Amino acid sequence: MPRRSAADASDTRERILHCAVAIAARDGLEGVTIGRLADDLGMSKAGVYGHFGSKEALQLATFGLAVEQFQELVPARAAGTGTGIERLRRLCAAWIDYLEQGGIAGGGCFLAAAAMEFDNRPGPVRDAVARAADDWLAHLERLAAAAVEAGDLPSDTDPAQLAFELNGIALATNQAIQLQGDTAAPQRARRAMNRAAGAP
Amino acid sequence: MPRRSAADASDTRERILHCAVAIAARDGLEGVTIGRLADDLGMSKAGVYGHFGSKEALQLATFGLAVEQFQELVPARAAGTGTGIERLRRLCAAWIDYLEQGGIAGGGCFLAAAAMEFDNRPGPVRDAVARAADDWLAHLERLAAAAVEAGDLPSDTDPAQLAFELNGIALATNQAIQLQGDTAAPQRARRAMNRAAGAP
DNA sequence: CCTACCGATCGGTAGG
DNA sequence: CCTACCGATCGGTAGG
């Protein structure tokens, strides 16, 4: 049996990526350097580098893992048997909890940070970030549309407009928590989301 | 008369900072390097560096100029004789126009980007960014409170909550424009702001 | 997965 | 405001 099996290599790759997500959460995807990862993990730079082949591939894999973690922390927690407005409200509650707990590795919302960091840098990373943001807004919009169809929201509700407004509330909440340390932000977010989603 | 007067030096400093704002608008404040500035301006690195004495001082001065430019592009354009809700609405309109035109140097809202970049990096730059964000939210809150006092908004309106929600709409608009190239975002923003600020 | 490199660039300094 | 440096770090490569 070889000392370094394919499974070992895959484990190492996962260890590298978890470390990369933690670094990127605090310092951005550009803060994830090969040397820093090697240092944190007690590996050589070439050992880290070999798992990816380029900085860009490392960034893409790091972003991909962060998106997976977001999906486990927010949509997965709100999944279930609810219908209509109930599902949307549970998703919003999980979303605010995620922000209140500091997002990923205490660095706030990873997707929002990556969007800001790459929105002016054309390339595959920017494309992946834009796709993830599109997917998330589309998911919100589907839940909003289902709530309208179920009769839980006024029939003249624009699902895309509601998704846009909910996203804005989350971005403001993330900024208030991460930059201002504003502990009242989650409660403001709940009020704002309830109002946007047609609370009585 | 000396070839290099104090006024010449001051002009050079301003030239450096305008270039730095343009770089930072696209690539973030960490993207502003002494070498890149020297290259873009046809100067030596030491010539650039000498005007500031540290990277941090350069970042602070760059952020300060960006804040000045924001104030000229948004609050200054909305200043005037309006009262109550009229002043708040003019400010929001100027704000959306600013975002629609790409913010500063096409890079979007500089303050929002700097907030994301530095919210996890303690130090004087983070402090300056947090203060600017606080000041802006306080300004919005004052206009909202004045609109309530003038009887233009319901008396149970929470000015801080409204400022929070308007900020969120702007952040969502900035993301939609910069990341998604969503040309419908400004119109969504106007609808959302009108609804948040109690349009009939 | 390692050692040992490469050229480029970083922030910053010496000395003029 | 310049030339000419400094040590550190960057992404990436050669060769094993």
Coordinates of C-alpha atoms (C1' of nucleotides) in Angstrom, one line a residue:
Chain A
M1 CA 0.0 0.0 0.0
P2 CA 1.4 3.4 -0.9
R3 CA 1.9 5.9 1.9
R4 CA 0.1 8.5 -0.1
S5 CA -3.1 7.2 -1.5
A6 CA -5.6 9.1 -3.6
A7 CA -7.7 9.3 -0.5
D8 CA -4.9 10.9 1.5
A9 CA -4.3 13.4 -1.3
S10 CA -8.0 14.2 -1.3
D11 CA -8.0 14.7 2.4
T12 CA -5.0 17.0 2.1
R13 CA -6.8 19.0 -0.5
E14 CA -9.8 19.4 1.7
R15 CA -7.6 20.5 4.6
I16 CA -6.0 23.2 2.4
L17 CA -9.4 24.4 1.2
H18 CA -10.9 24.7 4.7
C19 CA -7.9 26.7 5.7
A20 CA -8.2 28.8 2.5
V21 CA -11.9 29.6 3.3
A22 CA -10.9 30.7 6.8
I23 CA -8.2 33.0 5.4
A24 CA -10.5 34.4 2.7
A25 CA -13.3 35.0 5.1
R26 CA -11.1 37.5 6.9
D27 CA -8.8 38.9 4.2
G28 CA -10.5 38.2 0.9
L29 CA -9.7 35.7 -1.8
E30 CA -6.6 37.7 -2.8
G31 CA -5.4 37.2 0.8
V32 CA -5.2 33.5 0.2
T33 CA -1.6 33.0 -0.8
I34 CA 0.3 29.8 -1.4
G35 CA 2.9 30.7 1.1
R36 CA 0.5 31.6 3.9
L37 CA -1.4 28.3 3.4
A38 CA 1.9 26.3 3.4
D39 CA 2.9 28.1 6.6
D40 CA -0.5 27.6 8.4
L41 CA -0.6 23.9 7.3
G42 CA 3.0 23.0 7.9
M43 CA 3.5 22.1 4.3
S44 CA 5.8 23.3 1.5
K45 CA 4.6 25.8 -1.0
A46 CA 5.0 23.3 -3.8
G47 CA 3.0 20.8 -1.9
V48 CA 0.1 23.2 -1.6
Y49 CA 0.4 24.5 -5.1
G50 CA 0.4 21.0 -6.7
H51 CA -3.1 20.4 -5.6
F52 CA -4.4 23.3 -7.7
G53 CA -1.9 24.2 -10.4
S54 CA -2.7 28.0 -10.3
K55 CA -3.7 30.7 -8.0
E56 CA -6.9 31.1 -9.9
A57 CA -7.9 27.4 -9.6
L58 CA -7.2 27.7 -5.8
Q59 CA -9.5 30.7 -5.6
L60 CA -12.2 29.0 -7.6
A61 CA -12.0 25.9 -5.3
T62 CA -12.0 28.1 -2.2
F63 CA -15.0 30.0 -3.4
G64 CA -16.8 26.8 -4.2
L65 CA -16.3 25.4 -0.7
A66 CA -17.5 28.7 0.8
V67 CA -20.7 28.5 -1.3
E68 CA -21.2 24.9 -0.1
Q69 CA -20.8 26.0 3.5
F70 CA -23.3 28.9 2.9
Q71 CA -25.8 26.4 1.5
E72 CA -25.5 24.2 4.5
L73 CA -25.8 27.2 6.9
V74 CA -28.8 28.9 5.3
P75 CA -30.9 27.1 2.6
A76 CA -30.4 23.6 4.1
R77 CA -31.5 24.8 7.5
A78 CA -34.6 26.4 6.0
A79 CA -35.5 23.4 3.9
G80 CA -38.5 21.4 4.9
T81 CA -42.2 21.0 4.4
G82 CA -43.3 24.5 4.8
T83 CA -45.2 26.2 2.0
G84 CA -45.7 29.7 0.6
I85 CA -44.7 32.5 2.8
E86 CA -43.6 30.1 5.5
R87 CA -40.7 28.8 3.5
L88 CA -39.6 32.3 2.6
R89 CA -39.8 33.5 6.2
R90 CA -37.8 30.5 7.5
L91 CA -35.1 31.2 4.9
C92 CA -34.9 34.8 5.9
A93 CA -34.6 33.8 9.6
A94 CA -31.8 31.4 8.8
W95 CA -30.1 34.1 6.7
I96 CA -30.2 36.6 9.5
D97 CA -29.0 34.0 12.0
Y98 CA -26.0 33.3 9.6
L99 CA -25.2 37.0 9.5
E100 CA -25.6 37.5 13.2
Q101 CA -23.2 34.6 13.9
G102 CA -20.6 36.3 11.7
G103 CA -21.2 34.5 8.4
I104 CA -18.3 32.2 7.5
A105 CA -15.4 32.0 10.0
G106 CA -16.5 35.3 11.5
G107 CA -15.7 37.2 8.3
G108 CA -19.3 38.0 7.4
C109 CA -21.1 37.1 4.3
F110 CA -18.5 35.4 2.0
L111 CA -20.6 35.9 -1.2
A112 CA -21.1 39.6 -0.6
A113 CA -17.4 40.1 0.1
A114 CA -16.3 38.1 -2.9
A115 CA -18.8 40.1 -5.0
M116 CA -17.2 43.4 -3.9
E117 CA -13.7 42.1 -4.3
F118 CA -14.1 40.8 -7.9
D119 CA -16.8 42.9 -9.5
N120 CA -14.2 44.9 -11.4
R121 CA -11.8 42.0 -12.2
P122 CA -12.9 40.1 -15.2
G123 CA -12.1 36.4 -15.3
P124 CA -13.4 33.0 -14.1
V125 CA -13.5 33.9 -10.5
R126 CA -15.7 36.9 -11.1
D127 CA -17.9 34.7 -13.4
A128 CA -18.3 32.2 -10.6
V129 CA -19.2 34.9 -8.1
A130 CA -21.7 36.5 -10.4
R131 CA -23.3 33.1 -11.1
A132 CA -23.6 32.3 -7.3
A133 CA -25.2 35.7 -6.7
D134 CA -27.6 35.1 -9.6
D135 CA -28.5 31.7 -8.3
W136 CA -29.2 33.0 -4.8
L137 CA -31.4 35.9 -6.1
A138 CA -33.3 33.4 -8.3
H139 CA -33.8 31.1 -5.4
L140 CA -35.3 34.0 -3.3
E141 CA -37.4 35.0 -6.3
R142 CA -38.8 31.4 -6.7
L143 CA -39.8 31.3 -3.0
A144 CA -41.4 34.8 -3.3
A145 CA -43.3 33.7 -6.4
A146 CA -44.5 30.6 -4.6
A147 CA -45.8 32.7 -1.7
V148 CA -47.7 34.9 -4.2
E149 CA -49.2 31.9 -5.9
A150 CA -50.2 30.5 -2.5
G151 CA -52.1 33.7 -1.8
D152 CA -49.8 34.6 1.1
L153 CA -48.6 37.8 -0.6
P154 CA -50.6 40.4 -2.6
S155 CA -51.1 39.3 -6.2
D156 CA -49.4 42.4 -7.5
T157 CA -46.1 41.5 -5.6
D158 CA -43.1 41.5 -7.9
P159 CA -41.0 38.5 -6.8
A160 CA -37.8 39.8 -8.4
Q161 CA -38.3 43.2 -6.6
L162 CA -38.9 41.4 -3.3
A163 CA -35.7 39.3 -3.8
F164 CA -33.8 42.5 -4.5
E165 CA -35.0 44.2 -1.4
L166 CA -34.4 41.2 0.8
N167 CA -30.8 41.0 -0.5
G168 CA -30.3 44.7 0.3
I169 CA -31.5 44.2 3.9
A170 CA -29.0 41.3 4.2
L171 CA -26.2 43.5 2.8
A172 CA -27.0 46.3 5.2
T173 CA -27.1 43.9 8.1
N174 CA -23.8 42.4 7.2
Q175 CA -22.2 45.8 7.0
A176 CA -23.7 46.9 10.3
I177 CA -22.4 43.8 12.1
Q178 CA -19.0 43.5 10.5
L179 CA -18.0 47.2 10.2
Q180 CA -20.0 48.9 13.0
G181 CA -20.4 46.0 15.4
D182 CA -24.1 47.0 15.6
T183 CA -25.8 44.4 17.7
A184 CA -29.2 45.9 16.9
A185 CA -28.8 45.1 13.2
P186 CA -30.3 41.6 13.2
Q187 CA -33.5 43.0 14.9
R188 CA -33.6 45.8 12.3
A189 CA -33.2 43.2 9.6
R190 CA -36.1 41.1 10.9
R191 CA -38.4 44.2 11.0
A192 CA -37.3 45.2 7.5
M193 CA -37.8 41.7 6.0
N194 CA -41.2 41.3 7.7
R195 CA -42.2 44.7 6.2
A196 CA -40.8 43.9 2.8
A197 CA -42.5 40.5 2.7
G198 CA -45.9 41.9 3.5
A199 CA -46.2 41.2 7.2
P200 CA -49.5 42.4 8.6
Chain B
M1 CA 12.0 81.2 -7.2
P2 CA 12.7 77.5 -6.5
R3 CA 11.8 75.0 -9.2
R4 CA 9.9 73.0 -6.7
S5 CA 7.7 75.2 -4.5
A6 CA 5.4 74.1 -1.8
A7 CA 2.6 74.6 -4.2
D8 CA 4.2 72.3 -6.8
A9 CA 4.6 69.7 -4.2
S10 CA 1.0 70.0 -3.2
D11 CA -0.1 69.7 -6.8
T12 CA 2.0 66.6 -7.1
R13 CA 0.4 65.1 -4.0
E14 CA -3.1 65.8 -5.4
R15 CA -2.1 64.2 -8.8
I16 CA -1.0 61.1 -6.9
L17 CA -4.2 60.9 -4.8
H18 CA -6.5 61.3 -7.8
C19 CA -4.6 58.4 -9.5
A20 CA -4.8 56.4 -6.3
V21 CA -8.6 56.9 -6.0
A22 CA -9.0 55.7 -9.6
I23 CA -6.9 52.6 -8.9
A24 CA -8.6 51.9 -5.6
A25 CA -12.1 52.3 -7.2
R26 CA -11.3 49.3 -9.4
D27 CA -8.9 47.2 -7.3
G28 CA -9.5 48.2 -3.7
L29 CA -7.3 50.2 -1.4
E30 CA -4.8 47.3 -1.2
G31 CA -4.4 47.5 -4.9
V32 CA -2.9 51.0 -4.6
T33 CA 0.8 50.2 -4.5
I34 CA 3.6 52.7 -4.5
G35 CA 5.1 51.0 -7.6
R36 CA 1.9 51.2 -9.6
L37 CA 1.4 54.8 -8.8
A38 CA 5.0 55.6 -9.7
D39 CA 4.5 53.8 -13.0
D40 CA 1.2 55.4 -13.9
L41 CA 2.5 58.9 -13.0
G42 CA 6.0 58.6 -14.5
M43 CA 7.6 59.1 -11.2
S44 CA 10.0 57.2 -9.0
K45 CA 8.7 55.1 -6.2
A46 CA 10.6 57.2 -3.7
G47 CA 9.1 60.3 -5.2
V48 CA 5.6 58.9 -4.6
Y49 CA 6.4 57.5 -1.2
G50 CA 7.9 60.7 0.2
H51 CA 4.6 62.5 0.0
F52 CA 3.0 60.1 2.5
G53 CA 5.7 58.2 4.5
S54 CA 3.8 55.0 4.8
K55 CA 1.3 52.8 2.9
E56 CA -1.2 53.4 5.6
A57 CA -1.0 57.2 5.3
L58 CA -1.4 56.8 1.6
Q59 CA -4.5 54.7 2.1
L60 CA -6.0 57.1 4.5
A61 CA -5.4 60.1 2.2
T62 CA -6.8 58.1 -0.7
F63 CA -9.9 57.2 1.2
G64 CA -10.3 60.8 2.4
L65 CA -10.3 62.1 -1.2
A66 CA -12.8 59.4 -2.2
V67 CA -15.1 60.6 0.6
E68 CA -14.8 64.2 -0.6
Q69 CA -15.7 63.1 -4.1
F70 CA -18.7 61.2 -2.8
Q71 CA -19.8 64.3 -0.9
E72 CA -19.6 66.4 -4.1
L73 CA -21.5 63.8 -6.1
V74 CA -24.3 63.0 -3.7
P75 CA -25.0 65.2 -0.7
A76 CA -23.8 68.4 -2.4
R77 CA -26.1 67.8 -5.4
A78 CA -29.1 67.3 -3.1
A79 CA -28.4 70.3 -0.9
G80 CA -30.8 73.2 -1.2
T81 CA -33.9 74.7 0.1
G82 CA -36.2 71.7 0.2
T83 CA -37.7 70.6 3.5
G84 CA -38.9 67.4 5.0
I85 CA -39.4 64.5 2.8
E86 CA -38.4 66.6 -0.3
R87 CA -34.8 66.8 0.9
L88 CA -34.6 63.1 1.7
R89 CA -36.1 62.2 -1.7
R90 CA -33.6 64.4 -3.5
L91 CA -30.7 62.8 -1.7
C92 CA -32.0 59.4 -2.6
A93 CA -32.3 60.4 -6.2
A94 CA -28.8 61.7 -6.3
W95 CA -27.5 58.6 -4.5
I96 CA -29.1 56.3 -7.1
D97 CA -27.8 58.5 -10.0
Y98 CA -24.3 58.1 -8.4
L99 CA -24.6 54.4 -8.4
E100 CA -26.1 54.2 -11.9
Q101 CA -23.2 56.2 -13.2
G102 CA -20.8 53.7 -11.7
G103 CA -19.9 55.4 -8.5
I104 CA -16.3 56.7 -8.4
A105 CA -14.2 56.0 -11.5
G106 CA -16.7 53.3 -12.6
G107 CA -15.7 51.1 -9.6
G108 CA -19.0 51.5 -7.8
C109 CA -19.6 52.8 -4.3
F110 CA -16.2 53.4 -2.9
L111 CA -17.4 53.5 0.7
A112 CA -19.2 50.2 0.4
A113 CA -16.1 48.6 -1.2
A114 CA -13.8 50.0 1.5
A115 CA -16.1 48.8 4.2
M116 CA -16.0 45.2 2.8
E117 CA -12.3 45.3 2.3
F118 CA -11.4 46.6 5.8
D119 CA -14.1 45.4 8.1
N120 CA -11.9 42.6 9.4
R121 CA -8.6 44.5 9.4
P122 CA -8.2 46.6 12.6
G123 CA -6.3 49.8 12.3
P124 CA -6.7 53.5 11.3
V125 CA -8.0 52.7 7.9
R126 CA -10.8 50.6 9.2
D127 CA -11.6 53.3 11.8
A128 CA -11.8 55.9 9.1
V129 CA -14.1 53.8 7.0
A130 CA -16.3 53.0 10.0
R131 CA -16.6 56.7 10.9
A132 CA -17.5 57.6 7.3
A133 CA -20.2 54.9 7.3
D134 CA -21.5 56.1 10.6
D135 CA -21.6 59.7 9.4
W136 CA -23.5 58.8 6.3
L137 CA -26.1 56.8 8.2
A138 CA -26.4 59.6 10.7
H139 CA -27.0 62.1 7.9
L140 CA -29.8 59.9 6.4
E141 CA -31.3 59.5 9.9
R142 CA -31.3 63.3 10.4
L143 CA -33.1 63.9 7.1
A144 CA -35.6 61.1 7.9
A145 CA -36.2 62.6 11.4
A146 CA -36.8 66.0 9.8
A147 CA -39.4 64.5 7.4
V148 CA -41.2 62.9 10.4
E149 CA -41.2 66.2 12.3
A150 CA -42.5 68.0 9.2
G151 CA -45.4 65.5 9.2
D152 CA -44.3 64.1 5.8
L153 CA -43.8 60.6 7.2
P154 CA -45.9 58.7 9.8
S155 CA -45.1 59.8 13.3
D156 CA -44.2 56.2 14.3
T157 CA -41.5 56.1 11.7
D158 CA -38.1 55.0 13.1
P159 CA -35.5 57.3 11.4
A160 CA -32.6 54.9 12.2
Q161 CA -34.6 52.0 10.7
L162 CA -35.4 54.0 7.6
A163 CA -31.7 55.0 7.2
F164 CA -30.8 51.3 7.6
E165 CA -33.2 50.2 4.9
L166 CA -32.2 52.9 2.4
N167 CA -28.6 51.9 2.9
G168 CA -29.5 48.3 2.1
I169 CA -31.3 49.3 -1.1
A170 CA -28.2 51.2 -2.2
L171 CA -25.9 48.3 -1.4
A172 CA -28.2 45.9 -3.4
T173 CA -28.2 48.4 -6.3
N174 CA -24.5 48.7 -6.3
Q175 CA -24.1 44.9 -6.3
A176 CA -26.6 44.5 -9.1
I177 CA -24.9 47.1 -11.3
Q178 CA -21.3 46.2 -10.6
L179 CA -21.5 42.5 -10.5
Q180 CA -24.5 41.6 -12.6
G181 CA -24.6 44.6 -15.0
D182 CA -28.3 44.8 -14.1
T183 CA -29.6 47.9 -15.8
A184 CA -33.0 47.5 -14.2
A185 CA -31.5 48.0 -10.7
P186 CA -31.8 51.8 -10.5
Q187 CA -35.5 51.6 -11.3
R188 CA -35.9 48.8 -8.6
A189 CA -34.0 51.1 -6.2
R190 CA -36.3 54.0 -6.8
R191 CA -39.4 51.8 -6.3
A192 CA -37.9 50.3 -3.1
M193 CA -36.8 53.7 -1.7
N194 CA -40.2 55.2 -2.4
R195 CA -41.9 52.4 -0.6
A196 CA -39.5 52.5 2.3
A197 CA -39.9 56.3 2.6
G198 CA -43.7 56.0 2.7
A199 CA -44.7 56.9 -0.8
P200 CA -48.5 56.8 -1.2
Chain C
dC1 C1' 4.8 15.9 -1.2
dC2 C1' 9.8 17.8 -0.7
dT3 C1' 14.1 21.2 -1.5
dA4 C1' 15.7 24.6 -4.1
dC5 C1' 15.2 27.7 -7.1
dC6 C1' 13.3 31.8 -10.7
dG7 C1' 12.0 36.8 -11.9
dA8 C1' 8.8 40.2 -10.3
dT9 C1' 7.0 43.1 -7.0
dC10 C1' 6.1 44.5 -2.3
dG11 C1' 6.8 48.5 1.4
dG12 C1' 10.5 51.0 2.9
dT13 C1' 15.4 53.3 3.3
dA14 C1' 20.0 55.7 2.3
dG15 C1' 21.9 59.3 0.4
dG16 C1' 21.8 62.9 -2.4
Chain D
dC1 C1' 12.2 64.5 -6.4
dC2 C1' 16.0 61.0 -8.1
dT3 C1' 19.1 56.5 -8.2
dA4 C1' 20.1 52.5 -6.0
dC5 C1' 19.4 49.7 -2.8
dC6 C1' 17.3 46.3 1.3
dG7 C1' 14.7 41.9 3.0
dA8 C1' 10.3 39.7 2.4
dT9 C1' 7.0 37.7 -0.3
dC10 C1' 4.5 36.8 -4.5
dG11 C1' 3.0 33.0 -8.2
dG12 C1' 5.2 29.5 -10.4
dT13 C1' 8.9 25.8 -11.9
dA14 C1' 12.6 22.0 -12.0
dG15 C1' 13.6 17.9 -10.5
dG16 C1' 13.1 14.4 -7.6

